PDB file of C-alpha atoms and ligand atoms in Angstrom:
ATOM      1  CA  MET R   1      -6.380  -5.230  19.711  1.00 55.00           C
ATOM      2  CA  ILE R   2      -9.874  -3.919  19.116  1.00 62.00           C
ATOM      3  CA  PRO R   3     -11.769  -6.163  16.602  1.00 71.00           C
ATOM      4  CA  GLY R   4     -12.583  -4.277  13.479  1.00 83.00           C
ATOM      5  CA  ALA R   5      -9.600  -1.902  13.668  1.00 92.00           C
ATOM      6  CA  ARG R   6      -9.013   0.594  10.921  1.00 95.00           C
ATOM      7  CA  PHE R   7      -5.409   1.056   9.827  1.00 94.00           C
ATOM      8  CA  ILE R   8      -3.477   2.995   7.287  1.00 96.00           C
ATOM      9  CA  ILE R   9       0.017   2.303   6.314  1.00 96.00           C
ATOM     10  CA  LEU R  10       2.371   4.974   4.847  1.00 97.00           C
ATOM     11  CA  GLY R  11       5.767   4.249   3.486  1.00 96.00           C
ATOM     12  CA  ARG R  12       7.909   4.627   0.347  1.00 96.00           C
ATOM     13  CA  GLN R  13       7.436   2.242  -2.540  1.00 94.00           C
ATOM     14  CA  GLY R  14       9.378  -0.847  -1.775  1.00 93.00           C
ATOM     15  CA  ALA R  15       9.182  -0.341   2.021  1.00 96.00           C
ATOM     16  CA  GLY R  16       7.325  -3.619   2.263  1.00 93.00           C
ATOM     17  CA  LYS R  17       3.798  -2.327   2.725  1.00 94.00           C
ATOM     18  CA  GLY R  18       2.306  -4.890   0.439  1.00 90.00           C
ATOM     19  CA  THR R  19       4.007  -7.853   2.023  1.00 91.00           C
ATOM     20  CA  GLN R  20       3.343  -6.664   5.572  1.00 95.00           C
ATOM     21  CA  CYS R  21      -0.271  -5.632   4.878  1.00 95.00           C
ATOM     22  CA  VAL R  22      -1.079  -9.225   3.680  1.00 93.00           C
ATOM     23  CA  ARG R  23       0.359 -10.607   6.954  1.00 95.00           C
ATOM     24  CA  LEU R  24      -1.362  -7.944   9.154  1.00 95.00           C
ATOM     25  CA  SER R  25      -4.735  -8.436   7.505  1.00 94.00           C
ATOM     26  CA  ARG R  26      -4.460 -12.209   8.331  1.00 93.00           C
ATOM     27  CA  HIS R  27      -3.250 -11.513  11.846  1.00 94.00           C
ATOM     28  CA  TYR R  28      -5.950  -9.030  12.739  1.00 93.00           C
ATOM     29  CA  VAL R  29      -8.548 -10.593  10.453  1.00 94.00           C
ATOM     30  CA  VAL R  30      -9.336  -7.404   8.670  1.00 95.00           C
ATOM     31  CA  PRO R  31      -9.699  -6.814   4.892  1.00 96.00           C
ATOM     32  CA  HIS R  32      -6.644  -5.627   3.068  1.00 96.00           C
ATOM     33  CA  ILE R  33      -7.584  -2.782   0.724  1.00 97.00           C
ATOM     34  CA  SER R  34      -4.758  -1.862  -1.688  1.00 96.00           C
ATOM     35  CA  THR R  35      -5.500   0.897  -4.182  1.00 97.00           C
ATOM     36  CA  GLY R  36      -2.504  -0.271  -6.346  1.00 95.00           C
ATOM     37  CA  ASP R  37      -4.003  -3.781  -6.542  1.00 93.00           C
ATOM     38  CA  MET R  38      -7.461  -2.447  -7.310  1.00 96.00           C
ATOM     39  CA  LEU R  39      -6.043  -0.372 -10.170  1.00 96.00           C
ATOM     40  CA  ARG R  40      -3.979  -3.270 -11.510  1.00 93.00           C
ATOM     41  CA  VAL R  41      -7.096  -5.416 -11.637  1.00 93.00           C
ATOM     42  CA  ALA R  42      -8.923  -2.592 -13.538  1.00 96.00           C
ATOM     43  CA  VAL R  43      -5.941  -2.393 -15.967  1.00 95.00           C
ATOM     44  CA  ARG R  44      -6.029  -6.097 -16.554  1.00 92.00           C
ATOM     45  CA  GLU R  45      -9.850  -6.239 -17.032  1.00 96.00           C
ATOM     46  CA  ARG R  46      -9.624  -3.197 -19.344  1.00 96.00           C
ATOM     47  CA  THR R  47     -12.365  -1.317 -17.538  1.00 97.00           C
ATOM     48  CA  GLU R  48     -12.872   2.358 -18.139  1.00 95.00           C
ATOM     49  CA  LEU R  49     -10.864   3.133 -15.033  1.00 95.00           C
ATOM     50  CA  GLY R  50      -8.068   0.646 -16.050  1.00 97.00           C
ATOM     51  CA  LEU R  51      -7.816   2.244 -19.529  1.00 96.00           C
ATOM     52  CA  ALA R  52      -7.552   5.669 -17.993  1.00 94.00           C
ATOM     53  CA  ALA R  53      -5.043   4.678 -15.294  1.00 96.00           C
ATOM     54  CA  ARG R  54      -2.699   2.424 -17.334  1.00 96.00           C
ATOM     55  CA  GLU R  55      -0.445   5.063 -18.838  1.00 95.00           C
ATOM     56  CA  ILE R  56      -0.182   7.090 -15.696  1.00 96.00           C
ATOM     57  CA  MET R  57       0.728   4.025 -13.704  1.00 96.00           C
ATOM     58  CA  ASP R  58       3.333   2.782 -16.135  1.00 94.00           C
ATOM     59  CA  ALA R  59       5.011   6.172 -16.136  1.00 93.00           C
ATOM     60  CA  GLY R  60       5.138   6.154 -12.359  1.00 94.00           C
ATOM     61  CA  GLY R  61       2.612   9.076 -12.017  1.00 96.00           C
ATOM     62  CA  LEU R  62      -0.401   9.404  -9.647  1.00 97.00           C
ATOM     63  CA  VAL R  63      -3.948   8.773 -10.667  1.00 97.00           C
ATOM     64  CA  GLY R  64      -6.171  11.759 -10.138  1.00 97.00           C
ATOM     65  CA  ASP R  65      -7.355  12.529  -6.545  1.00 98.00           C
ATOM     66  CA  ASP R  66     -11.039  12.616  -7.372  1.00 97.00           C
ATOM     67  CA  ILE R  67     -10.988   9.262  -9.053  1.00 97.00           C
ATOM     68  CA  MET R  68      -9.079   7.665  -6.174  1.00 98.00           C
ATOM     69  CA  ILE R  69     -11.298   9.304  -3.560  1.00 98.00           C
ATOM     70  CA  GLY R  70     -14.390   7.937  -5.332  1.00 97.00           C
ATOM     71  CA  ILE R  71     -12.949   4.372  -5.384  1.00 97.00           C
ATOM     72  CA  VAL R  72     -11.978   4.397  -1.761  1.00 98.00           C
ATOM     73  CA  ASP R  73     -15.167   6.052  -0.569  1.00 97.00           C
ATOM     74  CA  GLU R  74     -17.232   3.325  -2.337  1.00 97.00           C
ATOM     75  CA  ARG R  75     -15.004   0.568  -0.956  1.00 97.00           C
ATOM     76  CA  LEU R  76     -15.070   1.663   2.664  1.00 97.00           C
ATOM     77  CA  ARG R  77     -18.921   1.753   2.617  1.00 96.00           C
ATOM     78  CA  ARG R  78     -19.092  -1.833   1.843  1.00 96.00           C
ATOM     79  CA  ASP R  79     -20.322  -4.163   4.646  1.00 95.00           C
ATOM     80  CA  ASP R  80     -17.032  -5.973   5.282  1.00 95.00           C
ATOM     81  CA  ALA R  81     -15.062  -2.711   5.823  1.00 95.00           C
ATOM     82  CA  ARG R  82     -17.813  -1.227   7.968  1.00 94.00           C
ATOM     83  CA  SER R  83     -18.048  -4.135  10.272  1.00 93.00           C
ATOM     84  CA  ARG R  84     -14.583  -5.734  10.213  1.00 94.00           C
ATOM     85  CA  GLY R  85     -12.389  -2.626   9.627  1.00 95.00           C
ATOM     86  CA  TYR R  86      -9.525  -2.468   7.123  1.00 97.00           C
ATOM     87  CA  ILE R  87      -5.925  -2.018   6.349  1.00 97.00           C
ATOM     88  CA  LEU R  88      -5.648   0.673   3.723  1.00 97.00           C
ATOM     89  CA  ASP R  89      -2.537   0.299   1.611  1.00 97.00           C
ATOM     90  CA  GLY R  90      -1.532   2.991  -0.993  1.00 97.00           C
ATOM     91  CA  PHE R  91      -4.140   5.562   0.155  1.00 98.00           C
ATOM     92  CA  PRO R  92      -3.983   8.372   1.154  1.00 98.00           C
ATOM     93  CA  ARG R  93      -1.087   9.469  -1.081  1.00 98.00           C
ATOM     94  CA  THR R  94      -1.713  13.215  -1.118  1.00 98.00           C
ATOM     95  CA  VAL R  95      -2.943  15.743   1.499  1.00 97.00           C
ATOM     96  CA  LYS R  96      -6.181  16.105  -0.440  1.00 98.00           C
ATOM     97  CA  GLN R  97      -6.812  12.328  -0.194  1.00 98.00           C
ATOM     98  CA  ALA R  98      -6.020  12.458   3.515  1.00 97.00           C
ATOM     99  CA  GLU R  99      -8.538  15.227   4.037  1.00 97.00           C
ATOM    100  CA  ALA R 100     -11.140  13.296   2.036  1.00 98.00           C
ATOM    101  CA  LEU R 101     -10.445  10.129   4.042  1.00 98.00           C
ATOM    102  CA  PHE R 102     -11.024  12.129   7.277  1.00 96.00           C
ATOM    103  CA  ASP R 103     -14.427  13.336   5.833  1.00 97.00           C
ATOM    104  CA  ILE R 104     -15.330   9.700   4.836  1.00 97.00           C
ATOM    105  CA  THR R 105     -14.489   8.200   8.227  1.00 96.00           C
ATOM    106  CA  GLU R 106     -16.261  11.069  10.024  1.00 95.00           C
ATOM    107  CA  GLY R 107     -19.327  10.523   7.827  1.00 95.00           C
ATOM    108  CA  LEU R 108     -19.315   6.791   8.658  1.00 93.00           C
ATOM    109  CA  LYS R 109     -18.701   7.607  12.329  1.00 93.00           C
ATOM    110  CA  LYS R 110     -15.705   5.214  12.188  1.00 92.00           C
ATOM    111  CA  PRO R 111     -12.429   7.126  12.758  1.00 93.00           C
ATOM    112  CA  LEU R 112      -8.984   5.669  11.964  1.00 94.00           C
ATOM    113  CA  ASP R 113      -7.414   3.629  14.854  1.00 92.00           C
ATOM    114  CA  VAL R 114      -3.788   3.226  13.721  1.00 92.00           C
ATOM    115  CA  VAL R 115      -1.622   5.197  11.373  1.00 95.00           C
ATOM    116  CA  ILE R 116       1.677   3.600  10.647  1.00 96.00           C
ATOM    117  CA  ASP R 117       4.723   4.883   8.690  1.00 97.00           C
ATOM    118  CA  LEU R 118       6.898   2.021   7.563  1.00 97.00           C
ATOM    119  CA  ASP R 119      10.189   3.682   7.254  1.00 97.00           C
ATOM    120  CA  VAL R 120      12.940   2.540   4.936  1.00 97.00           C
ATOM    121  CA  PRO R 121      15.602   4.807   3.460  1.00 96.00           C
ATOM    122  CA  ARG R 122      15.473   5.634  -0.238  1.00 94.00           C
ATOM    123  CA  GLU R 123      18.801   3.936  -1.149  1.00 93.00           C
ATOM    124  CA  LEU R 124      17.504   0.600   0.230  1.00 95.00           C
ATOM    125  CA  VAL R 125      14.078   0.762  -1.446  1.00 95.00           C
ATOM    126  CA  LEU R 126      15.806   1.509  -4.785  1.00 93.00           C
ATOM    127  CA  GLN R 127      17.743  -1.732  -4.361  1.00 92.00           C
ATOM    128  CA  ARG R 128      14.630  -3.650  -3.389  1.00 93.00           C
ATOM    129  CA  LEU R 129      12.424  -2.336  -6.185  1.00 94.00           C
ATOM    130  CA  SER R 130      15.044  -3.154  -8.857  1.00 93.00           C
ATOM    131  CA  ALA R 131      15.128  -6.786  -7.730  1.00 94.00           C
ATOM    132  CA  ARG R 132      11.353  -7.083  -7.140  1.00 94.00           C
ATOM    133  CA  ARG R 133       9.375  -9.604  -9.226  1.00 96.00           C
ATOM    134  CA  VAL R 134       5.649 -10.124  -8.783  1.00 93.00           C
ATOM    135  CA  CYS R 135       3.180 -12.868  -9.642  1.00 93.00           C
ATOM    136  CA  ARG R 136       0.851 -11.468 -12.228  1.00 89.00           C
ATOM    137  CA  ASP R 137      -2.081 -13.594 -10.872  1.00 88.00           C
ATOM    138  CA  CYS R 138      -1.883 -13.577  -7.059  1.00 88.00           C
ATOM    139  CA  GLY R 139       0.463 -10.640  -6.376  1.00 86.00           C
ATOM    140  CA  THR R 140       3.022 -12.564  -4.296  1.00 88.00           C
ATOM    141  CA  ASN R 141       6.332 -10.705  -4.265  1.00 88.00           C
ATOM    142  CA  TYR R 142       9.746 -12.315  -4.978  1.00 93.00           C
ATOM    143  CA  VAL R 143      13.312 -11.132  -4.993  1.00 93.00           C
ATOM    144  CA  ALA R 144      15.217 -11.846  -8.249  1.00 96.00           C
ATOM    145  CA  SER R 145      18.741 -13.243  -8.054  1.00 93.00           C
ATOM    146  CA  GLY R 146      19.152 -13.361 -11.810  1.00 91.00           C
ATOM    147  CA  ARG R 147      19.583 -17.099 -11.755  1.00 94.00           C
ATOM    148  CA  GLU R 148      15.911 -18.025 -11.999  1.00 93.00           C
ATOM    149  CA  ARG R 149      14.700 -20.368 -14.722  1.00 92.00           C
ATOM    150  CA  GLN R 150      12.437 -18.690 -17.264  1.00 93.00           C
ATOM    151  CA  PRO R 151       9.471 -18.647 -17.421  1.00 95.00           C
ATOM    152  CA  TRP R 152       9.333 -18.124 -13.730  1.00 97.00           C
ATOM    153  CA  ILE R 153       6.276 -19.823 -12.138  1.00 97.00           C
ATOM    154  CA  CYS R 154       4.741 -18.656  -8.827  1.00 97.00           C
ATOM    155  CA  ASP R 155       5.131 -21.192  -6.004  1.00 96.00           C
ATOM    156  CA  VAL R 156       1.839 -20.090  -4.598  1.00 96.00           C
ATOM    157  CA  CYS R 157      -0.593 -20.236  -7.524  1.00 97.00           C
ATOM    158  CA  GLY R 158       1.443 -21.276 -10.703  1.00 97.00           C
ATOM    159  CA  GLY R 159       1.004 -17.794 -12.293  1.00 96.00           C
ATOM    160  CA  ASP R 160       3.695 -15.955 -14.246  1.00 96.00           C
ATOM    161  CA  VAL R 161       6.253 -14.139 -12.123  1.00 97.00           C
ATOM    162  CA  THR R 162       7.513 -10.952 -13.905  1.00 96.00           C
ATOM    163  CA  GLN R 163       8.707  -7.478 -13.190  1.00 95.00           C
ATOM    164  CA  ARG R 164       5.952  -4.905 -12.727  1.00 92.00           C
ATOM    165  CA  ASP R 165       5.539  -2.538 -15.686  1.00 91.00           C
ATOM    166  CA  ASP R 166       6.185   0.406 -13.327  1.00 92.00           C
ATOM    167  CA  ASP R 167       9.391  -1.130 -11.887  1.00 93.00           C
ATOM    168  CA  THR R 168      11.601   0.429 -14.639  1.00 91.00           C
ATOM    169  CA  PRO R 169      14.402   2.680 -13.324  1.00 91.00           C
ATOM    170  CA  GLU R 170      12.665   5.866 -14.676  1.00 93.00           C
ATOM    171  CA  ALA R 171       9.270   5.033 -13.207  1.00 94.00           C
ATOM    172  CA  ILE R 172      10.855   3.957  -9.893  1.00 94.00           C
ATOM    173  CA  ASN R 173      12.608   7.289  -9.562  1.00 94.00           C
ATOM    174  CA  LYS R 174       9.532   9.216 -10.529  1.00 94.00           C
ATOM    175  CA  ARG R 175       7.437   7.375  -7.936  1.00 95.00           C
ATOM    176  CA  LEU R 176      10.030   8.027  -5.237  1.00 96.00           C
ATOM    177  CA  ASP R 177      10.178  11.729  -6.115  1.00 96.00           C
ATOM    178  CA  LEU R 178       6.396  11.964  -5.984  1.00 96.00           C
ATOM    179  CA  TYR R 179       6.435  10.172  -2.635  1.00 96.00           C
ATOM    180  CA  GLU R 180       8.733  12.849  -1.169  1.00 96.00           C
ATOM    181  CA  GLU R 181       6.735  15.650  -2.755  1.00 97.00           C
ATOM    182  CA  GLN R 182       3.172  14.566  -2.215  1.00 97.00           C
ATOM    183  CA  THR R 183       3.014  11.698   0.320  1.00 96.00           C
ATOM    184  CA  SER R 184       5.666  12.509   2.895  1.00 95.00           C
ATOM    185  CA  PRO R 185       3.746  15.682   3.992  1.00 96.00           C
ATOM    186  CA  LEU R 186       1.206  13.163   5.342  1.00 96.00           C
ATOM    187  CA  ILE R 187       3.656  12.157   8.040  1.00 95.00           C
ATOM    188  CA  GLU R 188       3.318  15.646   9.491  1.00 94.00           C
ATOM    189  CA  PHE R 189      -0.390  15.626   8.815  1.00 94.00           C
ATOM    190  CA  TYR R 190      -0.977  12.584  11.031  1.00 95.00           C
ATOM    191  CA  GLY R 191       1.899  13.386  13.316  1.00 92.00           C
ATOM    192  CA  GLU R 192       0.291  16.677  14.372  1.00 87.00           C
ATOM    193  CA  ALA R 193      -2.916  14.816  15.391  1.00 79.00           C
ATOM    194  CA  ASP R 194      -0.697  12.453  17.472  1.00 77.00           C
ATOM    195  CA  ARG R 195      -1.915   9.475  15.478  1.00 83.00           C
ATOM    196  CA  LEU R 196       1.256   8.347  13.830  1.00 93.00           C
ATOM    197  CA  THR R 197       3.484   5.452  14.823  1.00 95.00           C
ATOM    198  CA  VAL R 198       6.833   5.158  12.986  1.00 96.00           C
ATOM    199  CA  VAL R 199       8.100   1.616  12.485  1.00 97.00           C
ATOM    200  CA  ASP R 200      11.621   0.846  11.167  1.00 97.00           C
ATOM    201  CA  GLY R 201      11.046  -1.266   8.013  1.00 97.00           C
ATOM    202  CA  VAL R 202      14.717  -2.531   7.730  1.00 97.00           C
ATOM    203  CA  GLY R 203      15.029  -6.162   8.509  1.00 96.00           C
ATOM    204  CA  THR R 204      13.658  -9.500   7.389  1.00 95.00           C
ATOM    205  CA  PRO R 205       9.892  -9.709   6.725  1.00 94.00           C
ATOM    206  CA  ASP R 206       9.527 -11.608  10.058  1.00 97.00           C
ATOM    207  CA  GLN R 207      11.473  -9.079  12.005  1.00 98.00           C
ATOM    208  CA  VAL R 208       9.476  -6.192  10.452  1.00 98.00           C
ATOM    209  CA  PHE R 209       6.157  -7.947  11.162  1.00 98.00           C
ATOM    210  CA  ASN R 210       7.105  -8.381  14.815  1.00 98.00           C
ATOM    211  CA  LYS R 211       8.015  -4.713  15.083  1.00 97.00           C
ATOM    212  CA  LEU R 212       4.650  -3.790  13.455  1.00 97.00           C
ATOM    213  CA  THR R 213       2.510  -5.937  15.809  1.00 95.00           C
ATOM    214  CA  LEU R 214       4.416  -4.567  18.852  1.00 95.00           C
ATOM    215  CA  ALA R 215       3.876  -1.025  17.642  1.00 93.00           C
ATOM    216  CA  VAL R 216       0.161  -1.644  16.974  1.00 92.00           C
ATOM    217  CA  GLY R 217      -0.171  -3.141  20.520  1.00 89.00           C
ATOM    218  CA  ALA R 218       1.544  -0.080  22.035  1.00 87.00           C
ATOM    219  CA  SER R 219      -0.544   2.384  20.058  1.00 82.00           C
ATOM    220  CA  GLN R 220      -3.713   0.717  21.379  1.00 75.00           C
ATOM    221  CA  LYS R 221      -2.600   1.254  25.019  1.00 69.00           C
ATOM    222  CA  LYS R 222      -2.116   5.002  24.498  1.00 62.00           C
TER     223      LYS R 222
HETATM  224  P1  ADP V 301       3.830   1.688  -5.499  1.00 97.26           P
HETATM  225  O1  ADP V 301       3.603   2.101  -4.018  1.00 97.26           O
HETATM  226  O2  ADP V 301       4.998   0.737  -5.495  1.00 97.26           O
HETATM  227  O3  ADP V 301       3.840   2.769  -6.430  1.00 97.26           O
HETATM  228  P2  ADP V 301       1.134   0.703  -5.672  1.00 97.26           P
HETATM  229  O4  ADP V 301       0.792  -0.740  -5.988  1.00 97.26           O
HETATM  230  O5  ADP V 301       0.612   1.192  -4.290  1.00 97.26           O
HETATM  231  O6  ADP V 301       2.678   0.733  -5.914  1.00 97.26           O
HETATM  232  O7  ADP V 301       0.574   1.687  -6.722  1.00 97.26           O
HETATM  233  C1  ADP V 301       0.812   1.532  -8.122  1.00 97.26           C
HETATM  234  C2  ADP V 301       0.337   2.750  -8.862  1.00 97.26           C
HETATM  235  O8  ADP V 301      -1.023   2.924  -8.781  1.00 97.26           O
HETATM  236  C3  ADP V 301       0.927   4.130  -8.404  1.00 97.26           C
HETATM  237  O9  ADP V 301       2.213   4.383  -8.871  1.00 97.26           O
HETATM  238  C4  ADP V 301      -0.117   5.136  -8.909  1.00 97.26           C
HETATM  239  O10 ADP V 301      -0.009   5.386 -10.195  1.00 97.26           O
HETATM  240  C5  ADP V 301      -1.430   4.327  -8.620  1.00 97.26           C
HETATM  241  N1  ADP V 301      -2.056   4.616  -7.379  1.00 97.26           N
HETATM  242  C6  ADP V 301      -2.207   3.754  -6.382  1.00 97.26           C
HETATM  243  N2  ADP V 301      -2.794   4.322  -5.277  1.00 97.26           N
HETATM  244  C7  ADP V 301      -2.967   5.632  -5.642  1.00 97.26           C
HETATM  245  C8  ADP V 301      -3.514   6.773  -4.966  1.00 97.26           C
HETATM  246  N3  ADP V 301      -3.900   6.709  -3.730  1.00 97.26           N
HETATM  247  N4  ADP V 301      -3.485   7.953  -5.702  1.00 97.26           N
HETATM  248  C9  ADP V 301      -3.027   8.014  -6.853  1.00 97.26           C
HETATM  249  N5  ADP V 301      -2.486   6.998  -7.520  1.00 97.26           N
HETATM  250  C10 ADP V 301      -2.458   5.832  -6.950  1.00 97.26           C
END
């Protein structure tokens, strides 16, 4: 694996991108850049961006392309991403964002190395998202069985474990519909340039992680 690799990960909501990106970023020692996490921090800190994004996010909509492109452009110019690469999680989500990312990486003379589609069928992600609970402080994901003691305290940091505001049935369905409409065309976008590696995201987190590292290794040998 080349040091400082630049990855993007596509996949439906609930495909396991967040969980796997944390592991991949440790494994390959590259920063994990999640646009969803950046927006949630902005919402929590009530910044101008957070105030503008909150309603859109809670309803399961997409924040405007120009805002998102500005945020990612600024983030990828920072020293750590320039020298150590990155795993970009949650961006690009539209063809316009993918085109802008191409321009940004061209401008920095640092093209993408790996594009992964973490593939999980819609029926399965619906089940996963309904049971998903998240630590408000550190973002660790949990699966609810319904038998947890309340308040539910995070094993990792002691924060509150709750359901995400956008994990309501309406917002989940809206996000999945938007994924099919706006994000799935990116599979063709990257597939045409022969950059895409599809990884089956069904399995335990360990099994999926093994599939991902094998796929990354194979894509480097191409
Ligand atoms: P999920 O993939 O489960 O929707 P994320 O944490 O990736 O979760 O994103 C949460 C929300 O943040 C999205 O539903 C959307 O409103 C907003 N968001 C994140 N990334 C983008 C993006 N690249 N473009 C537009 N909106 C985004």
